Coordinates of C-alpha atoms and ligand atoms in Angstrom, one line a residue:
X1 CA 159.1 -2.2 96.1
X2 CA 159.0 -4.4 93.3
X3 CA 159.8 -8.0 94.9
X4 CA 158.5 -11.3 93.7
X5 CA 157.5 -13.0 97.0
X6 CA 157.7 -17.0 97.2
X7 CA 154.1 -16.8 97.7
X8 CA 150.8 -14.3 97.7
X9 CA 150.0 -14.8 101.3
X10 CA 153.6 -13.9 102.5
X11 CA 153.6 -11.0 100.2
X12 CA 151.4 -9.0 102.2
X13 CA 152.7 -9.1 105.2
X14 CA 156.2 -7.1 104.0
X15 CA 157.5 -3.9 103.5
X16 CA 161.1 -2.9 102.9
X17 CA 163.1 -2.4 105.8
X18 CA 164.5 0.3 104.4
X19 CA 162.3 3.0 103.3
X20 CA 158.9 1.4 104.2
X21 CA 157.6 0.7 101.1
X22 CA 155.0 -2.3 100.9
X23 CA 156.4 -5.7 99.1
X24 CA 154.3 -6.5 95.9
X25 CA 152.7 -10.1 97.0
X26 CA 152.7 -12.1 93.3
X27 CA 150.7 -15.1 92.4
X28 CA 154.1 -16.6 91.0
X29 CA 155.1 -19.7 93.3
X30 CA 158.7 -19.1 93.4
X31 CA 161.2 -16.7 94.6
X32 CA 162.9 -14.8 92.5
X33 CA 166.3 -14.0 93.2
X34 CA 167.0 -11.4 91.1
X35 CA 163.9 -9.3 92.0
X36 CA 164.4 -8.3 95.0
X37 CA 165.6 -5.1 95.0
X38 CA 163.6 -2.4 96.0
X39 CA 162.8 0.0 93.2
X40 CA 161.6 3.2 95.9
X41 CA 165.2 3.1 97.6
X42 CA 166.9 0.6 95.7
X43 CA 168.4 -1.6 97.9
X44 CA 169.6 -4.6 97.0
X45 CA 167.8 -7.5 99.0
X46 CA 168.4 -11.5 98.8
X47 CA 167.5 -15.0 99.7
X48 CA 168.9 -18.1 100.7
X49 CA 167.3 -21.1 99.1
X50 CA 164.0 -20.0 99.7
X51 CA 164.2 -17.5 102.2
X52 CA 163.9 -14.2 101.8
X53 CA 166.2 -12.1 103.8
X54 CA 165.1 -8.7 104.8
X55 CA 168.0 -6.4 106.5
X56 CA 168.1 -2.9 106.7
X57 CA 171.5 -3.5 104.8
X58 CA 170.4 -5.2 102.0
X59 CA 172.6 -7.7 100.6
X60 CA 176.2 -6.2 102.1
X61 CA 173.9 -8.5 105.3
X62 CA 175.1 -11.5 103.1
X63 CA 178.9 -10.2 102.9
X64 CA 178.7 -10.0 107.3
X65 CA 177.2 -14.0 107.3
X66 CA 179.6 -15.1 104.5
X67 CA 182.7 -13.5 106.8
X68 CA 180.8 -15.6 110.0
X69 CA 181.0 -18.5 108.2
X70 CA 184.6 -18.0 107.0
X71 CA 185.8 -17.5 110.5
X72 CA 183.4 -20.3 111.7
X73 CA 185.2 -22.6 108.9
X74 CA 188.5 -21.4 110.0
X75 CA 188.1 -22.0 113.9
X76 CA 186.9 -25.5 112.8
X77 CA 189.8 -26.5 111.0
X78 CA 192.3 -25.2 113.2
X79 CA 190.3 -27.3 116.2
X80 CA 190.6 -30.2 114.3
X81 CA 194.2 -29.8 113.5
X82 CA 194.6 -29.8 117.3
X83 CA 192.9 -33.1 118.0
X84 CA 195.0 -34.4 114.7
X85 CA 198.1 -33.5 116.4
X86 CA 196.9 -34.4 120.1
X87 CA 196.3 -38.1 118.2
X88 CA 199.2 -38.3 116.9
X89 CA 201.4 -38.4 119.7
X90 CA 203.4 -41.5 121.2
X91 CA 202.6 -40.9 124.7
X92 CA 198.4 -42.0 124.4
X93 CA 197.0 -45.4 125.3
X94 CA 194.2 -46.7 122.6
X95 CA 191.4 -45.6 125.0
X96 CA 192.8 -42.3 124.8
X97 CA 193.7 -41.9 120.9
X98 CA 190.1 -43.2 120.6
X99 CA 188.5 -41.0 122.6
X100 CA 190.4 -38.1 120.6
X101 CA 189.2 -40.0 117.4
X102 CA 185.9 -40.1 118.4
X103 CA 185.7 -36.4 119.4
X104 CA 187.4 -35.6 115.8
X105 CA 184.9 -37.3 113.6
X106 CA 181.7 -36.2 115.5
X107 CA 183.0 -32.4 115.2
X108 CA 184.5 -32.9 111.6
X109 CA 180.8 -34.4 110.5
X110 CA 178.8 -31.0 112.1
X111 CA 181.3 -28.9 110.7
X112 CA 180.6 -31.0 107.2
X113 CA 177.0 -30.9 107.5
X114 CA 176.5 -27.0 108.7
X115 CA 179.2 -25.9 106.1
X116 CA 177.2 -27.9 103.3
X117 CA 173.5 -26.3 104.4
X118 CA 174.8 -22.9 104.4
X119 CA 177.0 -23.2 101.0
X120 CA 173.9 -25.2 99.2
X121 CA 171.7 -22.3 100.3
X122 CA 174.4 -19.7 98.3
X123 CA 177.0 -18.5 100.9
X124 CA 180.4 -18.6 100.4
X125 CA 182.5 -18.7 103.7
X126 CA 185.1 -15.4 102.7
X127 CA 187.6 -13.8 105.2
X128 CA 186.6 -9.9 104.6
X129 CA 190.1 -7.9 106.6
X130 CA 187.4 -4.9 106.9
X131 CA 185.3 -7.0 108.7
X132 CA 187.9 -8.7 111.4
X133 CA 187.5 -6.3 113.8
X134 CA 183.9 -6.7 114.3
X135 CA 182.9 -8.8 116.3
X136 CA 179.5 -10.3 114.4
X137 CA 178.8 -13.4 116.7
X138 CA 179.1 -17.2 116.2
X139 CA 176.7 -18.3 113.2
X140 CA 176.8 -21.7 115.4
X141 CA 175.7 -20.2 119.0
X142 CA 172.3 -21.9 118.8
X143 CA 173.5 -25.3 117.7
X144 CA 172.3 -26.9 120.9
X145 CA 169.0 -25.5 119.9
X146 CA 169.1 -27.8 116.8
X147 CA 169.1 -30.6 118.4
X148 CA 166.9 -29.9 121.3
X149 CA 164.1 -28.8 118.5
X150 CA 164.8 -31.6 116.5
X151 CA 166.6 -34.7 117.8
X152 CA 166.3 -34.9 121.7
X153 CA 163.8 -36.3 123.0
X154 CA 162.6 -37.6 119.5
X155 CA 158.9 -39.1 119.7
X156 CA 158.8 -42.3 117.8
X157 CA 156.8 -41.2 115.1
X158 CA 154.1 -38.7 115.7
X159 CA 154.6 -34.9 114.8
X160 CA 153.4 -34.3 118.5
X161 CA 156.5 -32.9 119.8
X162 CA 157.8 -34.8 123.3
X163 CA 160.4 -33.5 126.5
X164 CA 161.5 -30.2 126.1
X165 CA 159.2 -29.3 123.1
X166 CA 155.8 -30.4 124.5
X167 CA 156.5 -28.4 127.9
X168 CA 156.8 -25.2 126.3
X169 CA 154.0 -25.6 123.8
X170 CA 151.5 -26.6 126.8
X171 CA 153.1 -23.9 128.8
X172 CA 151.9 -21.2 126.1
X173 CA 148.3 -23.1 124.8
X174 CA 146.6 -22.3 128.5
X175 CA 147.5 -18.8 128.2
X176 CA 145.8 -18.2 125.0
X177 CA 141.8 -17.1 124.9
X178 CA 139.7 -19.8 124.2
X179 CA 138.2 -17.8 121.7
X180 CA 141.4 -17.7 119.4
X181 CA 140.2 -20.2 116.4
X182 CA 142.6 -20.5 113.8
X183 CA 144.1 -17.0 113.5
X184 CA 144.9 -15.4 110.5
X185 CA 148.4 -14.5 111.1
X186 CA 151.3 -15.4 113.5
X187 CA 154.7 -13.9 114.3
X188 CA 157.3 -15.8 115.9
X189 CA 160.0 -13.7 116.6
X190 CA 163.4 -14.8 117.1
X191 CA 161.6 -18.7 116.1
X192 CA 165.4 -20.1 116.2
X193 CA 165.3 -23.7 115.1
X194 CA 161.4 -23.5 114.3
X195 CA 160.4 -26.5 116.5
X196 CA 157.9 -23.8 118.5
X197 CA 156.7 -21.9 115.9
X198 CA 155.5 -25.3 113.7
X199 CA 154.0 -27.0 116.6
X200 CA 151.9 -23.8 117.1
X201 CA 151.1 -23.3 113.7
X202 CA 149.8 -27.1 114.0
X203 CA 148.0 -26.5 116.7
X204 CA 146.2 -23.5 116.5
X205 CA 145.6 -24.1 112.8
X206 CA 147.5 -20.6 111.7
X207 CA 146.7 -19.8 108.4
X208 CA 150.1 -18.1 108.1
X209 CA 152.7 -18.2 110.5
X210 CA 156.2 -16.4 110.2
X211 CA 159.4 -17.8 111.6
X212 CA 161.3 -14.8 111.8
X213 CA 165.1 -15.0 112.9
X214 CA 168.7 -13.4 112.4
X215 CA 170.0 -16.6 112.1
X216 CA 170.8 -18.1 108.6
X217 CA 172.1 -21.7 109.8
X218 CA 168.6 -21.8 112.4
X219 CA 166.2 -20.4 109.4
X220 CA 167.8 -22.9 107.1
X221 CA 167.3 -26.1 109.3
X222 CA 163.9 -25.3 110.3
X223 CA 163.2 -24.6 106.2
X224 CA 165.0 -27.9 105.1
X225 CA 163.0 -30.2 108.1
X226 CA 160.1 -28.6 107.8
X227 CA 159.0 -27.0 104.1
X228 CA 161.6 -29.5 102.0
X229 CA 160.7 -32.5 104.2
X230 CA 164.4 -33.5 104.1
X231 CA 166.1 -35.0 107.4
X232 CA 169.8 -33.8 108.4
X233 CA 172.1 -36.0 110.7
X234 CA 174.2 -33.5 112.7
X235 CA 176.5 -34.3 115.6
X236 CA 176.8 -33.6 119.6
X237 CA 179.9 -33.4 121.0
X238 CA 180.8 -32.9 125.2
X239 CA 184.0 -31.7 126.1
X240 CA 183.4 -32.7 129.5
X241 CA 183.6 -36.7 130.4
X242 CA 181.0 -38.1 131.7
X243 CA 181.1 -41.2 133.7
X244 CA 178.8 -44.2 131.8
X245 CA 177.8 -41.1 129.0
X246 CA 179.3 -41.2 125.5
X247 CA 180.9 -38.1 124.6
X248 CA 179.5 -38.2 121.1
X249 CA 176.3 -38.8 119.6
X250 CA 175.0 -38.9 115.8
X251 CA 171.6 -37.3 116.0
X252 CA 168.9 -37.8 112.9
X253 CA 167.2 -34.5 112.5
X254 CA 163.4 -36.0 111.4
X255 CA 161.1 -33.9 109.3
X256 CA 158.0 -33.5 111.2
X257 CA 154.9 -34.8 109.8
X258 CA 152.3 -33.2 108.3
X259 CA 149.3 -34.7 106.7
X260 CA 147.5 -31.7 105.8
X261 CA 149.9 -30.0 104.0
X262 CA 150.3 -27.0 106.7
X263 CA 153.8 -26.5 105.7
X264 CA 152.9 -24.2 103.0
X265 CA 151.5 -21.8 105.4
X266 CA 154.5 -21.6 107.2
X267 CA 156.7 -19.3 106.0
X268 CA 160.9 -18.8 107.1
X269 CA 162.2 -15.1 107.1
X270 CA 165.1 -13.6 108.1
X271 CA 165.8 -10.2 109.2
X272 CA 166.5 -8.2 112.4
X273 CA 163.4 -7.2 115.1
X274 CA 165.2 -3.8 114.8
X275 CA 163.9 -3.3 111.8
X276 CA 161.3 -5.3 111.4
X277 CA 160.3 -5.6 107.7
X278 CA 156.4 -5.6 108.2
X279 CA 153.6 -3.5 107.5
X280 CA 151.8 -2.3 110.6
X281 CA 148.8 -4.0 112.3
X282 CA 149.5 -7.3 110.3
X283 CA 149.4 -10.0 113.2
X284 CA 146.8 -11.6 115.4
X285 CA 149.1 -13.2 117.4
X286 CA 153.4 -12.5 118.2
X287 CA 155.0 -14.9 119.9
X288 CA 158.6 -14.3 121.3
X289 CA 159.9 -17.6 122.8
X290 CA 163.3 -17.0 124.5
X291 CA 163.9 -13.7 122.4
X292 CA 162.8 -10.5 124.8
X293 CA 165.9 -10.7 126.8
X294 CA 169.1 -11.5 123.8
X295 CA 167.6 -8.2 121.7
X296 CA 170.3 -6.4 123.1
X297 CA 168.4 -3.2 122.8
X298 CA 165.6 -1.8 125.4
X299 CA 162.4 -3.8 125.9
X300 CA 160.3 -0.7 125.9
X301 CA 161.1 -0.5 121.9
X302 CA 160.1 -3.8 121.5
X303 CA 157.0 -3.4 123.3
X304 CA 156.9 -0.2 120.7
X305 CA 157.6 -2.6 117.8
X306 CA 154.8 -5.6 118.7
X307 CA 152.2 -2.7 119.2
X308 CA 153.2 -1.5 115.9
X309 CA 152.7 -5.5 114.4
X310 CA 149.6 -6.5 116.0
X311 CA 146.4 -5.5 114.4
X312 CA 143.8 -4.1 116.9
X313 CA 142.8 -6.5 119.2
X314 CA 145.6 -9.1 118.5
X315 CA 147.5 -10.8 121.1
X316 CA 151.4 -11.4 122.4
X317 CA 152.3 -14.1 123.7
X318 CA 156.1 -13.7 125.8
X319 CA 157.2 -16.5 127.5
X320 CA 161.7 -17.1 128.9
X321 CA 163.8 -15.9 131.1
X322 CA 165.2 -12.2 131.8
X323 CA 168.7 -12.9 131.3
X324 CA 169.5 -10.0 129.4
X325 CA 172.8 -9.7 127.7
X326 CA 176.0 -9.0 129.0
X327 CA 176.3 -5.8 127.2
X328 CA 173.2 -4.1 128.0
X329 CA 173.2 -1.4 130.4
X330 CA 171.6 -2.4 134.0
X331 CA 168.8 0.2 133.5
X332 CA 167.4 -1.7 130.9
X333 CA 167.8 -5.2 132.6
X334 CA 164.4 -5.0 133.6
X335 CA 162.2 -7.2 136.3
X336 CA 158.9 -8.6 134.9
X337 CA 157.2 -6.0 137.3
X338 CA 158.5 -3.0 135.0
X339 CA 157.2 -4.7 131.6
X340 CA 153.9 -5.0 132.9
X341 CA 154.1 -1.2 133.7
X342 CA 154.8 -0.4 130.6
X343 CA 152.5 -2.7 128.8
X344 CA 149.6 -1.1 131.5
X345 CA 151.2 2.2 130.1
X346 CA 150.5 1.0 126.3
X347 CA 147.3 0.1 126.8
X348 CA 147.3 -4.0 126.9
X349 CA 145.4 -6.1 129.0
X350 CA 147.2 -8.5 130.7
X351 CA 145.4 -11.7 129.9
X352 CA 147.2 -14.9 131.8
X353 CA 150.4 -15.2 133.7
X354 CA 152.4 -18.1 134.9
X355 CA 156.1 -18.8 136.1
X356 CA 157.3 -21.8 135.7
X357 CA 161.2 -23.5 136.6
X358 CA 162.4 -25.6 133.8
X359 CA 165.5 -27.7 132.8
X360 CA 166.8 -26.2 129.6
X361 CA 168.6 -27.5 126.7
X362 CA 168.9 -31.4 128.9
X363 CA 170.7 -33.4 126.3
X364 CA 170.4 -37.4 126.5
X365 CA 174.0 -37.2 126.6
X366 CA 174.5 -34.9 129.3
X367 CA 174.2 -35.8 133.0
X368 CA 173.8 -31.8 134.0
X369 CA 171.0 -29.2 133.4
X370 CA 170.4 -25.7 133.3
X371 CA 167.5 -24.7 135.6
X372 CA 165.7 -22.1 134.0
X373 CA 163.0 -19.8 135.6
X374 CA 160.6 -18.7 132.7
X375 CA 158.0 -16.1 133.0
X376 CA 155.3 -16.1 130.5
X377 CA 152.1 -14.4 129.8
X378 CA 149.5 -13.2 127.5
X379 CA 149.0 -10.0 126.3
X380 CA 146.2 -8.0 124.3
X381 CA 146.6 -4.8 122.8
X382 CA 144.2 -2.2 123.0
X383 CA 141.1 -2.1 119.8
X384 CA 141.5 2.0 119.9
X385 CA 145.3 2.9 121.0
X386 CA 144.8 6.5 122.1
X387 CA 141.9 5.7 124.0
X388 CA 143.5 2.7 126.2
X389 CA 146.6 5.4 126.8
X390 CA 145.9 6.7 130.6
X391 CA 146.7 10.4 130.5
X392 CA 147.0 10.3 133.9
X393 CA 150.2 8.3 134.6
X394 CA 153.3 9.9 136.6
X395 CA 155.8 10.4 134.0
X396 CA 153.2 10.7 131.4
X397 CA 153.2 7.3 129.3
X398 CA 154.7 9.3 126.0
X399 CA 158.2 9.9 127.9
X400 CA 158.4 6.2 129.2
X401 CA 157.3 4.5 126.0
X402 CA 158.9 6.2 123.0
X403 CA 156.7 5.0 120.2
X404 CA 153.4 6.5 122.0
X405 CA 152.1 9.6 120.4
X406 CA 152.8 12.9 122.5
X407 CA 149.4 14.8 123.4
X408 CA 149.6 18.5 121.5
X409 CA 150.6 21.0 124.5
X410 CA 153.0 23.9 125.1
X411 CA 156.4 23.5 126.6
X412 CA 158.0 26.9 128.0
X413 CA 161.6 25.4 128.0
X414 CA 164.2 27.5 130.2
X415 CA 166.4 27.9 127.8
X416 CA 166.6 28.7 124.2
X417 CA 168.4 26.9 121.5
X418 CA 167.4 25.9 117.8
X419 CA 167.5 22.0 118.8
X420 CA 165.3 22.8 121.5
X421 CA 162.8 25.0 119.7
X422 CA 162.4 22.7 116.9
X423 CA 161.9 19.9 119.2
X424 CA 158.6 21.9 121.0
X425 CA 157.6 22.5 117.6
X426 CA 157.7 18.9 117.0
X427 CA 155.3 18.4 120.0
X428 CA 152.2 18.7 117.8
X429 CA 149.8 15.8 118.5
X430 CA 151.3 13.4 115.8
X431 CA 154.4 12.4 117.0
X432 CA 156.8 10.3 119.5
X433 CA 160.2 10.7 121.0
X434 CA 160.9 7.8 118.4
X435 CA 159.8 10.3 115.3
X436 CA 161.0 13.3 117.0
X437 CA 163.9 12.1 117.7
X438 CA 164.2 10.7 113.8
X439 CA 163.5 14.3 112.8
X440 CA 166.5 16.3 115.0
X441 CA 169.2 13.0 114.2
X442 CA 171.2 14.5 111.5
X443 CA 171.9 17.8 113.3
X444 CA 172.8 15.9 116.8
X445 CA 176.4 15.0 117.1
X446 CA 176.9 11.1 116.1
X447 CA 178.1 10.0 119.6
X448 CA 175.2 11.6 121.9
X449 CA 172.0 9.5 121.3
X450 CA 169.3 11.3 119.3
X451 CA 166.8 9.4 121.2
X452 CA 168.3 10.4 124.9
X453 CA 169.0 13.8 124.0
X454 CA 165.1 14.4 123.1
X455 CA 163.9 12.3 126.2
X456 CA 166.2 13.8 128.4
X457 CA 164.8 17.5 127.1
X458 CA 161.2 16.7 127.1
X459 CA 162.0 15.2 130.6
X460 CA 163.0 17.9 132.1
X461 CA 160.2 20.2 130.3
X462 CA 157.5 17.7 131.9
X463 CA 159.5 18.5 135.7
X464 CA 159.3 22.1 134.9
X465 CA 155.3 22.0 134.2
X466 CA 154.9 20.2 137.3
X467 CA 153.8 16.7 136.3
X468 CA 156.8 14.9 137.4
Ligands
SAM501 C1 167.6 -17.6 122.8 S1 167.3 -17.9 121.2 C2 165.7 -18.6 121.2 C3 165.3 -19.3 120.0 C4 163.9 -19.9 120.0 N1 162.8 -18.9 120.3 C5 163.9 -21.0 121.1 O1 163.2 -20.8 122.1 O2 164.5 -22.0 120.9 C6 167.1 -16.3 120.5 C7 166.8 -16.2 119.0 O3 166.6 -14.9 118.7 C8 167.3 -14.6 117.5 N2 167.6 -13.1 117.5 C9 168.4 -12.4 118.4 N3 168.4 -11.1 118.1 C10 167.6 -11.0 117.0 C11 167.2 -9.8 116.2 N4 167.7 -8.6 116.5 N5 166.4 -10.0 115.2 C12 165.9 -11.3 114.9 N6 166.3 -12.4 115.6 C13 167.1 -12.2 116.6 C14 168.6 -15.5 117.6 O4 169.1 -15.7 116.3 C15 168.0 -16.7 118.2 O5 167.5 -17.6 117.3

């Protein structure tokens, strides 16, 4: 894949998400936007400002954020039209028409302020009619996250973070080994806003830390505050009075210092865990702060994904609450007993542990707070993966975790049927349910689940030989 990274070190830590192939790091400084296709499968890639964006879709990904924003830009209008109107009845005191004033300025200057980020970094807000009926998500979900990362809680002038941000960076530090000096590499997954990843890569002197995110309007504040140096003034609105509490508040978004010039390590990219555009055993350290749980797919693929990331040796660091989305089925809302399992069944060592209850997202304006319970730990992955695998686990570790490699044996299924044949064929000492499953996709029917159908048969395979 022939793309121009934005810098060396970044460079070779990416492959297309596509077909696999490994990004070409360049000594050139600067991103170039109209290199970034991929020259093995030639999809189209792109980049916002300065961050590259790495989807399995290529650049129709910018078309779905473009239609976000349109609808985003739409709502907000139409709100503000209804607080126009609301203030321009007869029937309001001053306090009131104020209060609506007040409410319509502070929400008219975030809509200003987000809509000018994202159009400065090149997307258009477009209303695509194929797109209306899907339902992509609110661009602004996170806002609050903004702020909490970079406005609440503020301290005066030191780039030590305070409240909210301090806790969870002394909740993860203790967990790490004290040996860990200044690793190489570091993931953040799902970084949101950035505050966590930048104190860390601060703190444990990263020589190259990725904030990796789906979200443009997060990747673009974090990249603004933090790489550009450039403060934002955004807005906080309540809908709910408070008694003594303003209803509005004009935050200053400050840069975060940085005497030694560790921004340029530090490294915004945007893409989806799903298909996670990096070569394998790149990291010393993953972090996912907050992120295990909103996936919406199954944590045993993620576990599958981080074991893929991490060199030999390296270390995950998880640390949030399960609150799993709505969507997901209830077998995979799992407790934090069944993800150690599976971690015991992929060969990590559990290092540290620790549970804490936390206020989340507390604004200075808001007399109420979430109470949280976050579970975090430490995690290191094996130094020789198929020796750390226990063969001796009931169900075999293979048919729980789909990425693990499936010992050669022979199968003597009870019925015969080409699927089934070619999927005992597959069982040949080099590959998973995932690559199985890959292989047998296109002649399964698109609404059964390649990956169920070939767990579901290998299941019932393992019960037949007796070692379920
Ligand atoms: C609950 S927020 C936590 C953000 C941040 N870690 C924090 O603690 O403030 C989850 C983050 O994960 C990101 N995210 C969710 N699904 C993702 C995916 N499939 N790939 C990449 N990022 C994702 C969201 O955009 C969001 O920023």
């Amino acid at each position: 894949m022939t793309i121009t990274l934005n810098h060396a070190i970044l460079g070779h830590y990416l492959l297309c998400p596509v077909c696999g192939t490994q990004a070409v790091a360049a000594e050139d400084a600067q991103l170039n936007p109209s290199n970034l296709h991929c020259t093995t499968c030639g999809t189209e890639h792109f980049a916002i400002d300065n961050i590259l964006c790495l989807f399995p879709n290529g650049v129709h990904h910018k078309t779905l954020w473009q239609h976000q924003l349109g609808t985003m830009q739409a709502q907000g209008a139409a709100g503000l039209a209804q607080l126009q109107e609301a203030a321009s009845r007869h029937d309001l005191t001053s306090t009131s028409r104020q209060r609506i004033a007040d409410l319509f300025h502070a929400l008219k200057h975030s809509q200003t302020n987000v809509l000018s980020l994202l159009t400065r970094a090149g997307l258009e807000p477009i209303q695509e009619p194929g797109l209306q009926q899907m339902e992509l998500g609110d661009l602004a979900e996170y806002y609050d996250l903004i702020l909490r990362d970079w406005a609440w809680g503020q301290a005066p002038n030191g780039y030590y973070p305070s409240g909210e941000n301090r806790a969870a960076l002394e909740r993860l530090l203790p967990l790490l080994p004290a040996e860990l000096a200044s690793p190489a590499s570091m993931l953040v997954l799902g970084a949101g806003a950035g505050r966590l990843s930048w104190d860390l890569h601060v703190e444990l002197d990263s020589q190259c830390t990725i904030a990796f995110d789906s979200n443009p309007l997060l990747l673009l504040v974090a990249d603004h505050l933090i790489r550009d140096q450039q403060p934002l003034n955004f807005s906080e609105t309540r809908m709910f009075p408070q008694v003594n509490q303003p209803i509005t508040h004009y935050w200053d978004l400050t840069p975060p210092e940085d005497p030694s010039n560790k921004r340029h390590a530090w490294f915004p990219l945007a893409g989806d865990v799903w298909s996670a555009p990096f070569k394998p055993a790149s990291f010393d350290l993953i972090i996912t702060p907050w992120f295990i749980d909103v996936t919406g797919g199954d944590v045993r693929d993620l576990i599958g994904t981080i074991q893929r990331l991490l060199k030999p040796g390296g270390l995950w660091i998880n640390s949030g609450p399960l609150l799993f989305t709505r969507h997901l089925p209830l077998q995979l809302k799992y407790q934090n007993t069944e993800i150690l399992e599976f971690l015991d069944f992929c060969g990590f060592d559990l290092l540290n542990e620790r549970l804490d209850s936390i206020a989340h997202l507390a604004s200075p304006i808001e007399v109420r707070a979430r109470i949280e319970q976050v579970w975090s730990f430490c995690a290191r992955a094996p130094n020789h993966l198929e020796s750390a695998i226990s063969t001796t686990t009931n169900p075999p570790a293979w048919l729980v975790m789909h990425h693990l490699i499936i010992p050669q044996q022979t199968f003597y299924p009870s019925q015969q049927h080409p699927l089934i044949d070619t999927i005992v064929q597959l069982v040949d000492g080099n590959n998973s349910i995932n690559s199985i499953s890959a292989a047998v996709a296109p002649y399964i029917p698109d609404d059964i689940s390649a990956k169920d159908a070939v767990a579901t048969i290998l299941g019932q395979m393992v019960l037949k030989a007796g070692s379920l």
